[in-house]
CSV table of C-alpha atoms in Angstrom, one decimal:
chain,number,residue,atom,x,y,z
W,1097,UNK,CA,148.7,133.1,69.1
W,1098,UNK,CA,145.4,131.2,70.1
W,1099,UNK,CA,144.1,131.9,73.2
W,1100,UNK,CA,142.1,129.4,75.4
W,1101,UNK,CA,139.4,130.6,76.7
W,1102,UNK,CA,138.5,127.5,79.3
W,1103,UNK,CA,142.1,128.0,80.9
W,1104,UNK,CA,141.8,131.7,81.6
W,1105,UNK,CA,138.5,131.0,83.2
W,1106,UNK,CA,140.1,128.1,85.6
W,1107,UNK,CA,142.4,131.1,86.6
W,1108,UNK,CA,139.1,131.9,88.5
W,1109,UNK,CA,140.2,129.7,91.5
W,1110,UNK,CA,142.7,131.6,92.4
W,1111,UNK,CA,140.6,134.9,92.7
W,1112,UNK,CA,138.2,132.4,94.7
W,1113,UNK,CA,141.1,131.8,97.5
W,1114,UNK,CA,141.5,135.4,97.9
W,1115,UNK,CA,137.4,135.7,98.1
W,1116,UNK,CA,137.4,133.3,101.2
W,1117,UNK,CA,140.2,135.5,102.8
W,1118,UNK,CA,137.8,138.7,102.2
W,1119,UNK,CA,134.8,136.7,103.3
W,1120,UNK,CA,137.1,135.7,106.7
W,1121,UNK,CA,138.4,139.3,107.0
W,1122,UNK,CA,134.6,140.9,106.6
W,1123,UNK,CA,133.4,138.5,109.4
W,1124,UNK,CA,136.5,139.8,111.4
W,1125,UNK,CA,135.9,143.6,111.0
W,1126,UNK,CA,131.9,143.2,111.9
W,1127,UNK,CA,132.7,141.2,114.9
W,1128,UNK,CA,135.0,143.6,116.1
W,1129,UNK,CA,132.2,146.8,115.2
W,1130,UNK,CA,129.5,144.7,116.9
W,1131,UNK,CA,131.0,142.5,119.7
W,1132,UNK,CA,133.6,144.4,120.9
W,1133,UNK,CA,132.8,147.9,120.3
W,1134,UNK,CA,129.0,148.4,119.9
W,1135,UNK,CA,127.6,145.8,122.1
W,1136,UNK,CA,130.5,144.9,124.9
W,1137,UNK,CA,130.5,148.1,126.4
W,1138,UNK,CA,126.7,148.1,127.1
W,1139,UNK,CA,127.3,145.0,129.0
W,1140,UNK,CA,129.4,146.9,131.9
W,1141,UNK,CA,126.3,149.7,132.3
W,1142,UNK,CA,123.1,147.2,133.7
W,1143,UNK,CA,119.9,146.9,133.7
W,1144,UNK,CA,117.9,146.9,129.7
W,1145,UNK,CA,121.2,148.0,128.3
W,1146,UNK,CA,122.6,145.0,129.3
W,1147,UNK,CA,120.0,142.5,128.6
W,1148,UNK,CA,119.8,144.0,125.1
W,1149,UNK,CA,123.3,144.1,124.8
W,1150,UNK,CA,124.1,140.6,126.1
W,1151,UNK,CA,120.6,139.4,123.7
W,1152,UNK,CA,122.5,140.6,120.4
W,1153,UNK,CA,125.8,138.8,121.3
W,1154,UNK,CA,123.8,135.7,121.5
W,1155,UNK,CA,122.0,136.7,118.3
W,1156,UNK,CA,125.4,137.2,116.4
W,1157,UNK,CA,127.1,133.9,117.7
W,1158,UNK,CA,124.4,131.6,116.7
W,1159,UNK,CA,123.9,133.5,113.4
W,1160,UNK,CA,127.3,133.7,112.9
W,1161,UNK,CA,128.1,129.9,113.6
W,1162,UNK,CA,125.3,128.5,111.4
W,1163,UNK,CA,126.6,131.0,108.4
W,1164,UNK,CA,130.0,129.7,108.7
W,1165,UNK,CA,128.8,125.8,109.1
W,1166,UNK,CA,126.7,126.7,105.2
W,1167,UNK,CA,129.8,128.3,104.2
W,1168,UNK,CA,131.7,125.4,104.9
W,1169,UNK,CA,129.7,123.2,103.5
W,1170,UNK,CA,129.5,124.7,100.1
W,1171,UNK,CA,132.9,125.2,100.2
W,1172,UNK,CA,133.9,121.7,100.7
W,1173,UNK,CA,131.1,119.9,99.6
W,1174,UNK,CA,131.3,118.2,96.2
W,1175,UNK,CA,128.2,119.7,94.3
W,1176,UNK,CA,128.1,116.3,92.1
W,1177,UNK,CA,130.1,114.5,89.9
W,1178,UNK,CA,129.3,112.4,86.8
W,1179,UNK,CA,130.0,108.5,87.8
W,1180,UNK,CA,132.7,107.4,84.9
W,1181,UNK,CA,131.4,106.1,82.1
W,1182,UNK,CA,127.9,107.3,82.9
W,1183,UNK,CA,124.9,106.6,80.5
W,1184,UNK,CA,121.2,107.5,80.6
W,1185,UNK,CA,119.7,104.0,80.6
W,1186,UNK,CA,115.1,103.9,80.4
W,1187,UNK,CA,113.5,104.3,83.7
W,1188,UNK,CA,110.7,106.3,82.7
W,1189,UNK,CA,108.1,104.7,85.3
W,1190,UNK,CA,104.5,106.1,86.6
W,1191,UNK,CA,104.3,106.1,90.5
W,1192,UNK,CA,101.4,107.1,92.5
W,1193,UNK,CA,102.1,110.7,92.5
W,1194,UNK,CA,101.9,110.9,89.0
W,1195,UNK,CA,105.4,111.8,88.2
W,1196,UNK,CA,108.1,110.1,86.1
W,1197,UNK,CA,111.4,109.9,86.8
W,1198,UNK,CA,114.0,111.3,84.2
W,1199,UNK,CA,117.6,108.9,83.1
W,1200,UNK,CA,119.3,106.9,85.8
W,1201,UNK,CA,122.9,105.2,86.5
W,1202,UNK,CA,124.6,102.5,84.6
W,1203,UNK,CA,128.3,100.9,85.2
W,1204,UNK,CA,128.0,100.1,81.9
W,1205,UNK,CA,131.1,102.0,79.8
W,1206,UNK,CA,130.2,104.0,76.9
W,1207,UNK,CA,133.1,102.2,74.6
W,1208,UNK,CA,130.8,99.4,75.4
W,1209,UNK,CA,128.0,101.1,73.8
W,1210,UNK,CA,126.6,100.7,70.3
W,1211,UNK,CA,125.5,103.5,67.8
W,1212,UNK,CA,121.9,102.8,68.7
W,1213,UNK,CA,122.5,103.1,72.7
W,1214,UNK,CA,124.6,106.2,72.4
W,1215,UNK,CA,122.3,108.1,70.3
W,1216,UNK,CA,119.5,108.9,72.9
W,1217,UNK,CA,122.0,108.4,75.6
W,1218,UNK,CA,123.1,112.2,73.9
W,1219,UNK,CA,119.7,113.8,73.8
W,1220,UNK,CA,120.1,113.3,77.3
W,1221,UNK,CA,123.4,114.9,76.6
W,1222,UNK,CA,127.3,114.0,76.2
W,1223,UNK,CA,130.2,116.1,77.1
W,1224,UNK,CA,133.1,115.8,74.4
W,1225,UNK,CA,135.4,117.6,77.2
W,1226,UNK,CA,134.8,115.2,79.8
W,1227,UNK,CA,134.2,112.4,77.3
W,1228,UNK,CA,131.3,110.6,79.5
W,1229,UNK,CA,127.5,110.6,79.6
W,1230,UNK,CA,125.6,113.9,80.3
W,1231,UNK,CA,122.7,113.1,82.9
W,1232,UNK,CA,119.7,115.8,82.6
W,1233,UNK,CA,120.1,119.0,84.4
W,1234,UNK,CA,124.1,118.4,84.2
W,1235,UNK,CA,126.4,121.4,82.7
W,1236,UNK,CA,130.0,121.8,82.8
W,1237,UNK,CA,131.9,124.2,84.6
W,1238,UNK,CA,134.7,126.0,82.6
W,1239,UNK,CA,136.3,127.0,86.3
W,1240,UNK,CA,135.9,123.6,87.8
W,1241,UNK,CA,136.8,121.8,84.1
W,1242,UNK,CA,134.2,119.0,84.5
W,1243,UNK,CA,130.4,118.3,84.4
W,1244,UNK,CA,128.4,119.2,87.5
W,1245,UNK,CA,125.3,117.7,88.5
W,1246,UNK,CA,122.0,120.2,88.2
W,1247,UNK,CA,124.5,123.2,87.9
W,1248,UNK,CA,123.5,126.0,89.4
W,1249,UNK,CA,126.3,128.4,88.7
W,1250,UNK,CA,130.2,128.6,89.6
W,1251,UNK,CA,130.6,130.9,92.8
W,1252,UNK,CA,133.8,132.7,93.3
W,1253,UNK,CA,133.1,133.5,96.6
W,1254,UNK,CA,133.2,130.0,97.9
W,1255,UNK,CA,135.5,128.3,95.2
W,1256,UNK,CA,133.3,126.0,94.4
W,1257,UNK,CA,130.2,125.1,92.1
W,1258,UNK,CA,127.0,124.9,93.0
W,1259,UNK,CA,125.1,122.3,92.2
W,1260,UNK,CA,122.6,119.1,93.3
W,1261,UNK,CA,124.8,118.5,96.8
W,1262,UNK,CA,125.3,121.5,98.0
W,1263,UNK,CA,122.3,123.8,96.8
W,1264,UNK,CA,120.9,124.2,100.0
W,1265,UNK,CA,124.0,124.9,101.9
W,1266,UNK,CA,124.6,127.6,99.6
W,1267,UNK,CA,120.5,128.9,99.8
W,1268,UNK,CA,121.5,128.7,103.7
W,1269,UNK,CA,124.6,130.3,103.4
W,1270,UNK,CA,122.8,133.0,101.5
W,1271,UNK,CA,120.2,133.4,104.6
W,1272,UNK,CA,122.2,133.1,107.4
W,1273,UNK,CA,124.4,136.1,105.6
W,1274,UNK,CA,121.4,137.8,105.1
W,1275,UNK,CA,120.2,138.2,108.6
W,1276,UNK,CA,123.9,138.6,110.0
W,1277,UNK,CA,124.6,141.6,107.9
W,1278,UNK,CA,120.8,143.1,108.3
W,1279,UNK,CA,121.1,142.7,112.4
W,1280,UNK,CA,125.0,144.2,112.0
W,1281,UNK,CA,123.2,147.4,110.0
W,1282,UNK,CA,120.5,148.1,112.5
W,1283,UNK,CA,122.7,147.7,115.9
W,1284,UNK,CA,125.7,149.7,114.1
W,1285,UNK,CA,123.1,152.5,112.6
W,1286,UNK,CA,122.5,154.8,115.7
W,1287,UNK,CA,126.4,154.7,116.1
W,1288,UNK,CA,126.8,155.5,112.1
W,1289,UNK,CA,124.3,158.2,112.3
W,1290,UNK,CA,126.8,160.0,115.3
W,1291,UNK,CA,130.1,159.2,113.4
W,1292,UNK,CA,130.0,162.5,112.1
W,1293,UNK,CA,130.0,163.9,115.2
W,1294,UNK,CA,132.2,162.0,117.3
W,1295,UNK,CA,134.6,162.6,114.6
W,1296,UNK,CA,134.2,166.6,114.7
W,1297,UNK,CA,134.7,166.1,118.7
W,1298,UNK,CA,137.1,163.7,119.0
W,1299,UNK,CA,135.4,162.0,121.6
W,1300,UNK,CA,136.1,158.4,120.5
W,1301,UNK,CA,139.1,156.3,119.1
W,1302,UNK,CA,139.8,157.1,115.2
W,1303,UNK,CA,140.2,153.7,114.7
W,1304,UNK,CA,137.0,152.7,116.2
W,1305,UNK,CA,135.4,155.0,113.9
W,1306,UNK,CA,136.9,153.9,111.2
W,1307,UNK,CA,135.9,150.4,111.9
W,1308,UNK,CA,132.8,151.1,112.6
W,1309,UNK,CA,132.1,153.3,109.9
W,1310,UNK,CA,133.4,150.8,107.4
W,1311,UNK,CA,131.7,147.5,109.2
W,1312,UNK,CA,128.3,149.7,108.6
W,1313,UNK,CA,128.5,150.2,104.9
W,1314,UNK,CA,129.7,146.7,104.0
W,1315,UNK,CA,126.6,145.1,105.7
W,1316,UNK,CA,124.5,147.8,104.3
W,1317,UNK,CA,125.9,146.9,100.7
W,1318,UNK,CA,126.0,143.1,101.4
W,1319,UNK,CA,122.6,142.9,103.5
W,1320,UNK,CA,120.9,144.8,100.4
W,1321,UNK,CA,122.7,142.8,97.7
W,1322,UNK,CA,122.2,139.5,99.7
W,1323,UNK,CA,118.1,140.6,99.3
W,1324,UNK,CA,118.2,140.2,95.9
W,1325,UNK,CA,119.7,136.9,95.5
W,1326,UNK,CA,117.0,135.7,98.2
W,1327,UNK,CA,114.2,137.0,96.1
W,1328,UNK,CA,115.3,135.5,93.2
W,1329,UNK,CA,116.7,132.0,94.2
W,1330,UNK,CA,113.4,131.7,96.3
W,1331,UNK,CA,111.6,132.4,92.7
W,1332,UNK,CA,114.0,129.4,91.0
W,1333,UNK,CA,113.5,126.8,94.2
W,1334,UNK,CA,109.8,127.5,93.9
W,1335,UNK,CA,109.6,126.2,90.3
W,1336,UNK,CA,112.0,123.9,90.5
W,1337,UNK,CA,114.8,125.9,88.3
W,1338,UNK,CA,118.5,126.3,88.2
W,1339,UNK,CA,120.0,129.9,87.3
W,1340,UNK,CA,120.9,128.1,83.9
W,1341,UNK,CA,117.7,126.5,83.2
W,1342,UNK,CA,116.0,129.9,83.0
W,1343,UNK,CA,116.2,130.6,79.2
W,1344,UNK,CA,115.8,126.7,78.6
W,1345,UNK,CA,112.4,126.9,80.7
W,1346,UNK,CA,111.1,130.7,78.7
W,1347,UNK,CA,111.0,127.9,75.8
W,1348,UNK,CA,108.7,125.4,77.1
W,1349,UNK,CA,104.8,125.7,77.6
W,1350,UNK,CA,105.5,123.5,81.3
W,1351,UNK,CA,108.5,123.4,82.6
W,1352,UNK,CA,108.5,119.5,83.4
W,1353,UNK,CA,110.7,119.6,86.2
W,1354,UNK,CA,107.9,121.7,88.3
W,1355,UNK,CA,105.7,119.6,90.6
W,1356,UNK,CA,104.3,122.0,92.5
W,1357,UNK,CA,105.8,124.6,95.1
W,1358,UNK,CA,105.6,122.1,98.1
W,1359,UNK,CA,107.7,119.2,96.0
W,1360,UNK,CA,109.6,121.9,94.7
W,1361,UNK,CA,111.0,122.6,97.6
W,1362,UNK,CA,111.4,119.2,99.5
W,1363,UNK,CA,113.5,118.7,96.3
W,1364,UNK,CA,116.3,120.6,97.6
W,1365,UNK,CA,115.5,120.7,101.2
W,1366,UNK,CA,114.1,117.2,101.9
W,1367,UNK,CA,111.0,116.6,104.0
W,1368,UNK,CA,112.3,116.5,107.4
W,1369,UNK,CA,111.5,119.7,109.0
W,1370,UNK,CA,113.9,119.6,111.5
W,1371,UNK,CA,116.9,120.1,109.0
W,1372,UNK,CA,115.2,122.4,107.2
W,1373,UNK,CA,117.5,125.4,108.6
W,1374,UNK,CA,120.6,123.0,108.7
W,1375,UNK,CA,122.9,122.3,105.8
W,1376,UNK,CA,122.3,118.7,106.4
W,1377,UNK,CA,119.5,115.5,104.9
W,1378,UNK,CA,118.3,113.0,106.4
W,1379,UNK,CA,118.8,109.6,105.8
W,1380,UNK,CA,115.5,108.8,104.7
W,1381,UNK,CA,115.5,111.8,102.7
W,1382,UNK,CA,119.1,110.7,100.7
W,1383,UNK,CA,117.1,107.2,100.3
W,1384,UNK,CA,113.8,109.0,98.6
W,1385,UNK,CA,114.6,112.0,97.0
W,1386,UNK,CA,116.6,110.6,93.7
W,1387,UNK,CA,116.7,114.9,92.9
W,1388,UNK,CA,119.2,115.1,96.0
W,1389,UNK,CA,121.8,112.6,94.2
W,1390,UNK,CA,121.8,115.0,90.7
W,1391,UNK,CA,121.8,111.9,88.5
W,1392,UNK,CA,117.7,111.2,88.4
W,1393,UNK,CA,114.7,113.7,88.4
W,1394,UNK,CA,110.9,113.4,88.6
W,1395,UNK,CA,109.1,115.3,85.9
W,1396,UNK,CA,105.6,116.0,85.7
């Protein structure tokens, strides 16, 4: 009996639905350590206690509303799709920064194409699954079971890829976690360091222990995990890199997508400032960065 592979790994999406509930149920327990039992009673006692108390529910809400908005947007952002009948077509064209940029779009259908066309039009690459045009940067996703612009990886914990259009909601998402889950540690850590007394004394609620006990380790574990991927994704963004272009790039003497830190970054988080920390682009930004789109790149 032959086995298929690309099925069992588009059984993936449903362990993704179940990752959103745990993501939804996480956010629910460390509320309830932080909000409710942590930092609400401090309200009722006055003075610095209060201040700092009421100061840290601010701090959560805000962290905690611009974590869910990236979430969302990765979520239910497409990451890019190949147009139909996509083909690479010559726009390799100096500008003043001294970059090129890579392929471009075409409504022209590939059964329209002749031998000579299509062969350089699959350097650029050609998916026999999808049956359409490859652009540069572009991999397909066994989960999603199509090609995905500058594919960055297939996340289970948001049930989506990540990709060209919704990189930097997922680098935000990955942030705004970060910081939720390190300020959760360090306002639940005084109360984890006296669980072990409380408990021996009975002197609060089991359950509240328990909840706060287990809110404590999961930001711990998340907050120190989430570090890593920081580190490393800032490394990739800063040489303009997916997570699957890394072995590609070892090979090369220049890695032609890199233009320099600066561009490397306005490539994925455009140039105006003020977005910079929202999962959003400006219009201005969606009209000059090609990179934003997936289908065209500038190379040095």
């Amino acid at each position: 009996m032959d086995i298929n592979l690309f099925k069992l790994c588009s059984g993936l999406k449903v362990l993704g639905y179940f990752m959103i509930l745990l993501v939804a149920a996480i956010i629910a327990v460390s509320y309830y350590a932080v909000v409710v039992i942590t930092c609400g009673p401090q309200l009722l006692r006055g003075g610095v206690h209060s201040f700092f108390g009421f100061s840290i529910i601010i701090l959560f809400h805000i962290l905690l509303v611009m974590l869910i908005w990236s979430y969302v947007m990765v979520v239910f952002w497409d990451p890019g799709s190949v147009p139909e009948n996509w083909r690479s077509v010559s726009v390799s064209s100096s500008s003043s920064s001294g970059v090129n940029l890579e392929a471009g779009t075409s409504s022209q259908s590939l059964d329209n194409v002749g031998p000579d066309a299509r062969g350089p039009s699959r350097s650029v690459g050609f998916c026999d699954r999808c049956q359409n045009g490859k652009p540069p940067r572009c991999h397909h996703c066994s989960v999603c079971q199509r090609c995905v612009l500058k594919m960055d990886h297939h996340c289970v914990w948001v049930v989506n890829c990540v990709g060209a259009r919704n990189y930097k909601s997922f680098l935000l998402f990955l942030l705004y976690t970060f910081l939720e889950t390190t300020m959760d540690t360090l306002v639940l850590l005084p109360s984890f360091i006296k669980f072990f007394g409380k408990a021996k004394n009975h002197s609060s609620s089991p359950a509240n222990l328990a909840i706060v006990f287990l809110a404590f380790v999961i930001n711990l574990a998340f907050a120190l995990s989430l570090l890593c991927f920081i580190v490393m994704h800032s490394s990739l963004v800063s040489s303009n890199t997916t997570s699957i272009e890394v072995y590609e790039k070892k090979r090369t003497v220049r890695w032609k997508y890199d233009l320099g830190r600066k561009k490397n970054f306005e490539q994925v988080f455009g140039t105006n400032k003020a977005l910079w920390f929202f999962p959003l682009f400006s219009k201005e930004d969606l009209d000059s960065i090609p990179a934003l789109h997936g289908l065209d790149f500038p190379t040095c």
